[in-house]
XYZ file of C-alpha atoms in Angstrom:
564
model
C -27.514 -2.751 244.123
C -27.563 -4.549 240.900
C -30.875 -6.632 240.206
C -31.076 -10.430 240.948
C -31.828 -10.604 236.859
C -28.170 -9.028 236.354
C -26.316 -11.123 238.979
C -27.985 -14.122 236.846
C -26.748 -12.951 233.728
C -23.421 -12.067 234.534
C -23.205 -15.980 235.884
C -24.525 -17.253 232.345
C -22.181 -15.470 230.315
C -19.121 -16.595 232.511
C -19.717 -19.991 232.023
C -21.455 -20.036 228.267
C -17.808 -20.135 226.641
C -14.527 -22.132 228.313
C -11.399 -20.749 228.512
C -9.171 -23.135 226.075
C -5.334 -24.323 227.578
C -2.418 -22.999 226.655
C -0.073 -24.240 223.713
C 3.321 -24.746 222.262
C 5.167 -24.290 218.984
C 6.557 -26.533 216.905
C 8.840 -27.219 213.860
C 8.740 -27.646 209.834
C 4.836 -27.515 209.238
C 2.733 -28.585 206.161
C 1.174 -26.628 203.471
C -2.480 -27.343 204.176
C -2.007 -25.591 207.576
C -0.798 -22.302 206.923
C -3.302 -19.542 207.047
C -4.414 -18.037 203.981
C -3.538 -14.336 202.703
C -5.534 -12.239 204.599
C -6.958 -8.841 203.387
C -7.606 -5.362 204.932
C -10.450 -3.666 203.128
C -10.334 -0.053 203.208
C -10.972 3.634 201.159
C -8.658 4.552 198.386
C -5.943 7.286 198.927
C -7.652 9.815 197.058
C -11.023 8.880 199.351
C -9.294 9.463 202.674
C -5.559 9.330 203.149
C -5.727 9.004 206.404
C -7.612 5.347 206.904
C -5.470 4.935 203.340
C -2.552 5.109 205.800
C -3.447 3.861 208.990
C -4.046 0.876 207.167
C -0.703 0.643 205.529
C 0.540 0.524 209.259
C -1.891 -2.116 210.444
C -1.300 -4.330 207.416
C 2.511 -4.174 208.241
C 2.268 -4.924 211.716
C 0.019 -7.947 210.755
C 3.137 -9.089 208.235
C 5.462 -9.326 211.512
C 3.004 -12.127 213.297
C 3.915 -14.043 210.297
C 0.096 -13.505 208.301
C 0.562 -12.537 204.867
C -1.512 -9.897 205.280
C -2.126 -7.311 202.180
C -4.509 -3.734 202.013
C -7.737 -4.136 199.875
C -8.210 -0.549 198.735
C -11.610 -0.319 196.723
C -13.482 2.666 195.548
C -16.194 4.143 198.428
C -19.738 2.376 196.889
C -17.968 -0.568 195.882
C -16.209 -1.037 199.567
C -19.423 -0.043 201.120
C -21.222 -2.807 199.026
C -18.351 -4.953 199.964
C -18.540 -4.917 203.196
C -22.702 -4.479 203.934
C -23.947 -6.729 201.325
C -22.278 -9.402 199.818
C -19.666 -10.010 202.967
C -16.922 -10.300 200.651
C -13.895 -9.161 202.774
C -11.515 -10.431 205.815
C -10.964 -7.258 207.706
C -12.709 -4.207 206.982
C -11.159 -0.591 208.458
C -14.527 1.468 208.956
C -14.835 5.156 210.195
C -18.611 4.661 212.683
C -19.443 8.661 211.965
C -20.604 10.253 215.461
C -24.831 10.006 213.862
C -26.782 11.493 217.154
C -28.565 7.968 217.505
C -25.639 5.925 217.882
C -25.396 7.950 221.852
C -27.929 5.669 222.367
C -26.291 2.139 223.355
C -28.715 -0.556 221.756
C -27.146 0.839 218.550
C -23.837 -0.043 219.000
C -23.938 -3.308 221.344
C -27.345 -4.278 219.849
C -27.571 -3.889 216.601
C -24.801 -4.125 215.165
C -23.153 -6.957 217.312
C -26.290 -9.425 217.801
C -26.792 -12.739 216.052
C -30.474 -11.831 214.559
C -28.335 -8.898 211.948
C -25.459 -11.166 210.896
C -27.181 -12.007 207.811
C -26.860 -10.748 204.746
C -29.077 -7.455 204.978
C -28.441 -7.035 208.722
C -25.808 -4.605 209.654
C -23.536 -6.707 211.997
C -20.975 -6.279 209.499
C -18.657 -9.034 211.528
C -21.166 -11.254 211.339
C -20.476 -12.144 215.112
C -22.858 -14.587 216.509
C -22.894 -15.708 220.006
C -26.213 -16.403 222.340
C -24.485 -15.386 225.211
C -23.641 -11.924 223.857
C -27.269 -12.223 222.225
C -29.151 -12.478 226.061
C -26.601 -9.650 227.217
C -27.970 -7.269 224.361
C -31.289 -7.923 225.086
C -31.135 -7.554 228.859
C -29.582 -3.914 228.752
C -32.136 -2.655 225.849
C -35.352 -3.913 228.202
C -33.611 -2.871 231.392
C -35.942 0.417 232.209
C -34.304 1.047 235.520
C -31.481 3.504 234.463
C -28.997 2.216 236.770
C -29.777 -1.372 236.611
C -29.290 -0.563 232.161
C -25.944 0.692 232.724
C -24.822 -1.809 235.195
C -25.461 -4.427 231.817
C -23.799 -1.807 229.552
C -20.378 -1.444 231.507
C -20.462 -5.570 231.483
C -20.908 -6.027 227.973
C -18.227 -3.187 227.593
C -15.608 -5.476 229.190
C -17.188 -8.558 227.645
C -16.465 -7.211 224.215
C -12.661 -5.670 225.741
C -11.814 -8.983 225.794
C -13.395 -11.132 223.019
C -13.057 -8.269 220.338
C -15.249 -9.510 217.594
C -14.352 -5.861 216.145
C -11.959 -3.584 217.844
C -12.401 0.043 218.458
C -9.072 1.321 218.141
C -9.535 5.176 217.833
C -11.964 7.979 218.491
C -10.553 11.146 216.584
C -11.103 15.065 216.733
C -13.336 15.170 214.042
C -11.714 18.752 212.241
C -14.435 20.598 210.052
C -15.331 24.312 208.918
C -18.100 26.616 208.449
C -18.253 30.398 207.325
C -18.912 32.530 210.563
C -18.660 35.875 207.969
C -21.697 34.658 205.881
C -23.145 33.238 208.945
C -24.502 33.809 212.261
C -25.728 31.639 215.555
C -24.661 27.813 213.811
C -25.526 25.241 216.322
C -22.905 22.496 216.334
C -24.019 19.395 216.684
C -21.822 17.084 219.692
C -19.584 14.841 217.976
C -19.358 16.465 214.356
C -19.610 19.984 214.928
C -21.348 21.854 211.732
C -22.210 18.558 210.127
C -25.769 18.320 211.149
C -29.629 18.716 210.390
C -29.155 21.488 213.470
C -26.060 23.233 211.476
C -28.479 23.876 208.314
C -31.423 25.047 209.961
C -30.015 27.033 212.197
C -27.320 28.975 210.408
C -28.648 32.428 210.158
C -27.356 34.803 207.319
C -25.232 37.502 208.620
C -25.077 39.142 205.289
C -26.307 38.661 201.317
C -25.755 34.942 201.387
C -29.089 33.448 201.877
C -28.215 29.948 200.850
C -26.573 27.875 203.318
C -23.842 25.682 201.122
C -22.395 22.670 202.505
C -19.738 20.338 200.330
C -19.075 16.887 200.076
C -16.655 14.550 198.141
C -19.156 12.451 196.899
C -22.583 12.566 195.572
C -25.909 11.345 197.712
C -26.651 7.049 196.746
C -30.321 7.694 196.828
C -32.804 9.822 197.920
C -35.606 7.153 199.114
C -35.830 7.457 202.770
C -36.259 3.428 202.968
C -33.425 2.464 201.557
C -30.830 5.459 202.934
C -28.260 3.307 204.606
C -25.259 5.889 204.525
C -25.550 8.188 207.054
C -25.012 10.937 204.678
C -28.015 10.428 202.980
C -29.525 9.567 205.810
C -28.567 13.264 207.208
C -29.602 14.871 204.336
C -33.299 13.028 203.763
C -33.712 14.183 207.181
C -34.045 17.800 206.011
C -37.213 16.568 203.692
C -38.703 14.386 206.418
C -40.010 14.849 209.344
C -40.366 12.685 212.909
C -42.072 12.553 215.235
C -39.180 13.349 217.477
C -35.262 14.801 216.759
C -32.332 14.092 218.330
C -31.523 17.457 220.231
C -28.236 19.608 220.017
C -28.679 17.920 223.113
C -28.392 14.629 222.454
C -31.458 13.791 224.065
C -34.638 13.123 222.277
C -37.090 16.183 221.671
C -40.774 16.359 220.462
C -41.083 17.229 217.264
C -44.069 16.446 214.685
C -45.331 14.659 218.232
C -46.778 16.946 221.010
C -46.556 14.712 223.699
C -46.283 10.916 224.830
C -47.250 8.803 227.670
C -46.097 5.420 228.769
C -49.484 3.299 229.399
C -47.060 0.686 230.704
C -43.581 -0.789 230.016
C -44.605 -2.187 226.290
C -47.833 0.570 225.214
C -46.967 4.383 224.170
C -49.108 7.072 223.307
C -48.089 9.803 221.264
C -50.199 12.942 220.156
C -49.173 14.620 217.021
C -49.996 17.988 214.992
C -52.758 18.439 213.212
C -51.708 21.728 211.253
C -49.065 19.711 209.141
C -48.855 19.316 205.420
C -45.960 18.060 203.261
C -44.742 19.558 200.178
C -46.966 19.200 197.968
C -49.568 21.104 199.673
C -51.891 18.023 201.536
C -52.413 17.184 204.821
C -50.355 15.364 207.005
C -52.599 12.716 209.181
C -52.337 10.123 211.748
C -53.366 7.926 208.763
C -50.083 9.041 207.261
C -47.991 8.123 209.998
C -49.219 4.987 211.295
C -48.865 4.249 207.545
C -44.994 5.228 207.796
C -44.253 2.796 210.974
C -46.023 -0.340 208.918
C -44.419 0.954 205.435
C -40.892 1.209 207.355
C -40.274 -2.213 207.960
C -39.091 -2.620 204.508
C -36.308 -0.639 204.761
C -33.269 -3.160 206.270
C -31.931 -0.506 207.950
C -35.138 0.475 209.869
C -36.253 -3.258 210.263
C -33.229 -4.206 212.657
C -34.728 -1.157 215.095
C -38.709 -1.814 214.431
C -38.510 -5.719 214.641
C -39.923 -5.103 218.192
C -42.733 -3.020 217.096
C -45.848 -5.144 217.353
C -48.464 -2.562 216.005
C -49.397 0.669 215.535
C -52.834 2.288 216.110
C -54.799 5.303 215.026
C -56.896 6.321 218.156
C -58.210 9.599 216.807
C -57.153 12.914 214.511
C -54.174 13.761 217.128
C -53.278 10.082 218.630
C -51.239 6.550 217.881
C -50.724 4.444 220.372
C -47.613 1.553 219.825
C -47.186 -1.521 221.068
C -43.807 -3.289 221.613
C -43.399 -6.770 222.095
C -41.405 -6.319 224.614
C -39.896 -3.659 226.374
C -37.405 -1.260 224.572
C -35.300 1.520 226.726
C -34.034 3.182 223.442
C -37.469 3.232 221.924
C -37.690 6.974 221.699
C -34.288 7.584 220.179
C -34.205 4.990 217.631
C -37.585 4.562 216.521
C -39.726 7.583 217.091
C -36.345 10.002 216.289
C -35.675 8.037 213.157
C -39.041 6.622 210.859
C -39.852 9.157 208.191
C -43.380 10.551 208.098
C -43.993 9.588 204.585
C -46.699 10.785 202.396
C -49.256 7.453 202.083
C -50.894 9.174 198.839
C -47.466 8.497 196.976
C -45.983 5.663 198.687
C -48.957 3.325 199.300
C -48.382 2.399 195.203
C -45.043 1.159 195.400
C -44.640 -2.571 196.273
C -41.011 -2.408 195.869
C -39.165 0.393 197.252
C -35.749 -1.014 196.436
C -36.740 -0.128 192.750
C -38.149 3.178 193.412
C -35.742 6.397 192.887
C -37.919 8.706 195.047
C -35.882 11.659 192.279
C -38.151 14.161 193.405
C -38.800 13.388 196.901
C -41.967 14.876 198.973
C -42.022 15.467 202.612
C -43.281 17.646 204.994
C -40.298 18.599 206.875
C -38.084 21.925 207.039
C -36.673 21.897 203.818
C -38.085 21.115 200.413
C -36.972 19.524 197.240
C -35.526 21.697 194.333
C -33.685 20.162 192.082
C -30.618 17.709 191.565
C -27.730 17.121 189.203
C -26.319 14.214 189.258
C -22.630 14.461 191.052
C -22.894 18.105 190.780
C -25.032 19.478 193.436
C -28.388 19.327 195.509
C -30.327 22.252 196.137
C -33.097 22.384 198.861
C -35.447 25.048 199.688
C -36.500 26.315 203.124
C -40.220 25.115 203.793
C -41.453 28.678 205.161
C -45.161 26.951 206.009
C -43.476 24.432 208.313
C -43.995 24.555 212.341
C -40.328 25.200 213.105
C -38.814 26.502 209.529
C -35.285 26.883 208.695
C -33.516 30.488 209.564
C -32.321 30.665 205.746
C -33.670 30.159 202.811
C -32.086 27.169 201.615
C -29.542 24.310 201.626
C -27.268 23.312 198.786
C -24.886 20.277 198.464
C -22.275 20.866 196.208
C -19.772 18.502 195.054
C -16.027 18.464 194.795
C -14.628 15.051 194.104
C -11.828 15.607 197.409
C -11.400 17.174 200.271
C -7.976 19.134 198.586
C -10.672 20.549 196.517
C -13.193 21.324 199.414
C -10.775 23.463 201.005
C -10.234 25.499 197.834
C -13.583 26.116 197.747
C -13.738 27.037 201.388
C -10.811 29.781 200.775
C -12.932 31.022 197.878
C -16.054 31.901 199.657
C -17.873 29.331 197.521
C -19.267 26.991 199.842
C -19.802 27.677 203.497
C -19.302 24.419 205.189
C -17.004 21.472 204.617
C -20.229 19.045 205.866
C -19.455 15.623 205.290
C -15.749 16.110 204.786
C -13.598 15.501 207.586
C -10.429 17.769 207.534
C -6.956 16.465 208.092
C -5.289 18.487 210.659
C -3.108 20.610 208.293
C -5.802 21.096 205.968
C -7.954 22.774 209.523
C -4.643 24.859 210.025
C -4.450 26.082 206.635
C -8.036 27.196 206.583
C -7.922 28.096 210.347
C -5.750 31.369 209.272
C -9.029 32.964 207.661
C -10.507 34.956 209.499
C -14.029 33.910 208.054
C -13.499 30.669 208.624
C -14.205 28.717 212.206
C -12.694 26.131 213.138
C -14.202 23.391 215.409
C -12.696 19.737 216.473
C -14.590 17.604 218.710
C -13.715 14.742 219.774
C -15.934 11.973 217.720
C -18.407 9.599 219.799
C -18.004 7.090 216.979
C -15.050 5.500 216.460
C -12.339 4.029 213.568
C -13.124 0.669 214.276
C -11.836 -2.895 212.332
C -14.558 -5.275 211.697
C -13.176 -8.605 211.453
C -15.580 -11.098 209.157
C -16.083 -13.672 212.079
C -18.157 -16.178 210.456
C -15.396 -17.447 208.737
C -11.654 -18.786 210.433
C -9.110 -17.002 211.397
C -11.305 -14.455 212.508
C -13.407 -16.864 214.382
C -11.061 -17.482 216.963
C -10.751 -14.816 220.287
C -7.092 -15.743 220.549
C -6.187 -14.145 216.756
C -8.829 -11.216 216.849
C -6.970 -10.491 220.303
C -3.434 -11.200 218.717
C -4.273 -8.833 215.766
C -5.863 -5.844 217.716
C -2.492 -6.144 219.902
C -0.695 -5.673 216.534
C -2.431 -2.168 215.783
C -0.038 0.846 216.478
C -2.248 3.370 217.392
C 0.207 5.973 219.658
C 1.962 5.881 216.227
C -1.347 6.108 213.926
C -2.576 9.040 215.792
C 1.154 10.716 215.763
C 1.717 10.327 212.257
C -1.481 10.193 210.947
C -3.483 12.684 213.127
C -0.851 15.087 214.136
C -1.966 13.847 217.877
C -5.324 14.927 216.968
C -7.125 11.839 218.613
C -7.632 9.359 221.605
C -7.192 5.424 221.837
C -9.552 3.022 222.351
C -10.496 0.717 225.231
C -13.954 0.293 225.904
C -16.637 0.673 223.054
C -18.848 3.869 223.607
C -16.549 6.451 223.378
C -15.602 8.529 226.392
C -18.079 11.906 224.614
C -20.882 9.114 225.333
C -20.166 10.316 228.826
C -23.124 8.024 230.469
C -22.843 5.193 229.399
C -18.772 4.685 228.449
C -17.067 2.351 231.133
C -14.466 4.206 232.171
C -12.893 1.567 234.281
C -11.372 -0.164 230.904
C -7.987 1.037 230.495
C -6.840 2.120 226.731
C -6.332 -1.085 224.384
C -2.530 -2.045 224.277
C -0.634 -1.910 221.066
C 1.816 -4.760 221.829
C 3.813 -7.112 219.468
C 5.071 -9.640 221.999
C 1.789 -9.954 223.776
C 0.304 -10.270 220.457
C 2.391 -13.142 219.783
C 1.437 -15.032 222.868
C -1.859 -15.200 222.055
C -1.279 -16.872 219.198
C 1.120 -19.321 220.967
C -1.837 -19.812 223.442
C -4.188 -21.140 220.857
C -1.710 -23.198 219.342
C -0.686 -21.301 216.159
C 2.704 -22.088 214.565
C 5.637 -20.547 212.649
C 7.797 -22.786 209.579
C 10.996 -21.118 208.846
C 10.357 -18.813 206.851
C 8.454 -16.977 209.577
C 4.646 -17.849 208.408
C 1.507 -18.545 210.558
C 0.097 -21.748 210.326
C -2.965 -22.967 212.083
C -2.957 -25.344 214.846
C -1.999 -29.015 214.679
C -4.333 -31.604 214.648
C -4.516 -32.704 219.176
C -2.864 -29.118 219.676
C -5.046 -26.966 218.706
C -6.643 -24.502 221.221
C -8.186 -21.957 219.649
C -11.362 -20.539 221.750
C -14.025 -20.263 218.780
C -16.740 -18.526 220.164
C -19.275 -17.477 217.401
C -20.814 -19.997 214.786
C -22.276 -18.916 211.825
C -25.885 -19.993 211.965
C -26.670 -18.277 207.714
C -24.031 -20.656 206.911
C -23.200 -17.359 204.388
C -20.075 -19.203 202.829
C -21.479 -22.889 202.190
C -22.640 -22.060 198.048
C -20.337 -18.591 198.053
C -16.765 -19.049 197.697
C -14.602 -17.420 199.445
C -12.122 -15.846 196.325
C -11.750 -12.449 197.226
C -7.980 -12.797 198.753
C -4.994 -12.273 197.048
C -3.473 -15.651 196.508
């Protein structure tokens, strides 16, 4: 039976938001009214050809609702900056990579959807902002009573179905490679297979090759633990750092530089730690250290939107913290204690500004340790032999190719052993699958291709036009063309390999042009003669606006990105 506080809050969101009347069209319409060239921001073709084309599609079903609608190709860093920083893009086409933590809901309906990270260093990239999404959020992440949590989770599944202040439109079989000759007993990680901290610890040489090598098609942006936003630095600083829990092959959370924990109550945790630790430069590891980490961590903007409810941490002896939450925090474990580097106080305690600080030569105390790196070239990492749980090789390096054509080259070749960040297109896995060294693995991804539509500015304020535009995305025909069928549609936002806590009951999003044209028609939009959207009239317009953007991010920023 679902708690009286979830029956309320069910009642509150129903009513925080009317349902605006329908609309007609109309005739010959003035300039001032028609909506603006609106831009798809996306990778380049050499990047990923795949998002390179499915947004090609998307852009051209967009033209056929009358938008002038054109793709924004930009290079990776400059999209990523784009898009994360300085907010300056309509639509953005974004690939959520299958990262362990993101099983855990808060991350996805929390974090990244809430009004508190709209700004400009938070990482709701749509910049959606409504208080009745807001109390939703909150209620599911301090629900403690499992059943009661996912009772919230399955509502603000079909809450977001049908607002769509992004839209989810594909989870795909994430294709990628390792070399089962050179070696042995790889654990594959759910969601990206041997793309993992588990895939490069565990891989166990079968023969000479001592040195696991992964590839990439682009170098690491930094190496400073505090500032990692991408997840693939974020994946690889988590070979040089240690928590004080993982993220199982599991999925579930696992004690790692942490012994134990206790709950005291719903808001106070106690967690004992080793005491036989050191990082790489040969000191000690101490409680001192840690609790140093958790304070030191809120000045990463990444960490901050997941520690903002961490009131204090507290050194109660050589082996024991305790933390205190301001309020309770059901995904406390996974993403906070499985995510805050241990960081060595000794070095870090000196730098006021870590946003200026390269961290070139980074110290940790986790599995593997710094060796060297050149620049765009590769990363080499060796296996930390005096650690509790050491690697079963002696090392990891990151080598760089530029593109995945050249990735697989190097796969044929025996010079790399994994494809690691570089997702293979499905006739690139077939090509590679006919070596006999080579495996092949292709699960299905627990992230998602998702569009993030920049709400805090209009059209994309408006439910009727995000719903009108996600009806315009051909995704049977994306995954055909694009994936060789190598993929799933969307409907509700955890992906059905988040087995738990997807809501199954939401059926797969339509892709459908005339339905996508009434909801335009519904919130008053119009077409002139030449076939071109133009907002509502003046007395006629309907459109259900249901986020405001509180940062005002716009008001002293032009908005001059678009094509005009």
């Amino acid at each position: 039976m679902k708690s009286w506080f979830f029956k309320g809050l069910l009642i509150f969101t129903a009513i925080a938001f009317f349902l605006p009347a329908l609309n007609s069209i109309a005739g010959d319409l003035p300039k001032e009214r028609l909506v603006p060239p609106l831009g798809l921001l996306g990778t380049t073709s050499d990047y990923s050809p795949q998002r390179y084309n499915m947004t090609r599609m998307i852009v051209a079903n967009w033209k056929k609702l009358g938008i002038n609608a054109y793709i924004d190709p930009t290079k990776y860093e400059a999209m990523i900056k784009r898009a994360f920083r300085s907010k300056r893009f309509d639509s953005y086409i974004i690939n959520w990579s299958p990262k362990l933590v993101r099983l855990e809901p808060n991350v996805f309906l929390r974090t990244m959807l809430t009004s508190e990270n709209a700004g400009w260093d938070g990482i709701n990239v749509s910049g959606y902002q409504n208080p009745a999404y807001d109390k939703l959020a909150d209620a599911q992440k301090v629900a403690l009573d499992v059943r009661d949590r996912k009772a919230i989770v399955d509502f603000i599944q079909e809450f977001l179905y049908e607002r769509q202040p992004h839209h989810s439109f594909m989870h795909q079989n994430n294709f990628r490679a390792y070399n089962q000759k050179n070696f042995k007993d790889v654990v594959l990680a759910p969601g990206t297979g041997p793309w993992s901290f588990w895939t490069d610890w565990s891989a166990t040489p079968a023969g000479s090759q001592r040195i696991f090598r992964q590839s990439g098609v682009a170098d690491f942006k930094t190496l400073n633990p505090i500032m990692a936003q991408l997840i693939t630095d974020q994946w690889l600083l988590a070979h040089i750092y240690d928590t004080l829990m993982r993220i199982g092959p599991d999925a579930k959370p696992q004690l790692w530089a942490a012994t134990g924990y206790k709950w005291l109550d719903a808001n106070t945790l106690d967690v004992t730690v080793r005491t036989d630790m050191k990082f790489h430069d040969g000191k000690p590891v101490t409680v001192e250290d840690i609790a140093f980490s958790y304070e030191y961590g809120r000045k990463s903007g990444y960490l901050l939107s997941f520690m903002n409810n961490l009131e204090s941490t507290e050194v109660l002896g050589n082996d024991k913290l305790r933390f205190k939450l301001k309020e309770p925090d059901a995904g406390f474990l996974f993403t906070v204690l499985c995510q805050v580097p241990i960081l060595p106080k000794h070095i870090w305690e000196s730098v006021d500004n870590p946003a200026t600080f390269a961290n070139s030569k980074p110290v940790g105390s986790g599995p593997f340790k710094f060796n060297y790196h050149r620049r765009d070239e590769e990363l080499s990492l060796k296996a930390y032999k005096a650690h509790f749980s050491p690697p079963k090789n002696d090392g990891f390096l990151f080598v760089v190719y530029g593109n995945q054509e050249a990735i697989v080259g190097a796969m044929e070749r025996g010079d790399v052993d994994a494809c690691g960040s570089a997702s293979l297109d499905p006739l690139q896995a077939d090509r590679l699958g006919k070596n006999k060294d080579i495996k092949i693995v292709a699960p299905l991804s627990f992230g998602m291709y998702m569009l993030e539509y920049n709400t805090r500015i209009e059209p994309w304020n408006d439910v009727y036009f995000r719903r009108a535009v996600s009806l315009a995305i051909p995704v049977d025909p994306m995954i055909k063309r694009v994936w060789n069928g190598h993929g799933v549609p969307a409907g509700a936002m955890l992906s059905p390999e988040n087995k738990f806590w997807h809501n199954s009951n939401l059926p797969e999003w339509p892709f459908d042009m005339e339905k996508a044209k009434q909801e335009l028609v519904k919130a008053g939009y119009e077409w002139d003669d030449k076939g071109r959207l133009h907002y509502p009239a003046p007395g006629k317009d309907n459109r259900w606006i249901d986020t405001i953007d509180q940062y005002k991010s716009y008001e002293n920023r032009p908005i001059n990105w678009r094509n005009q």
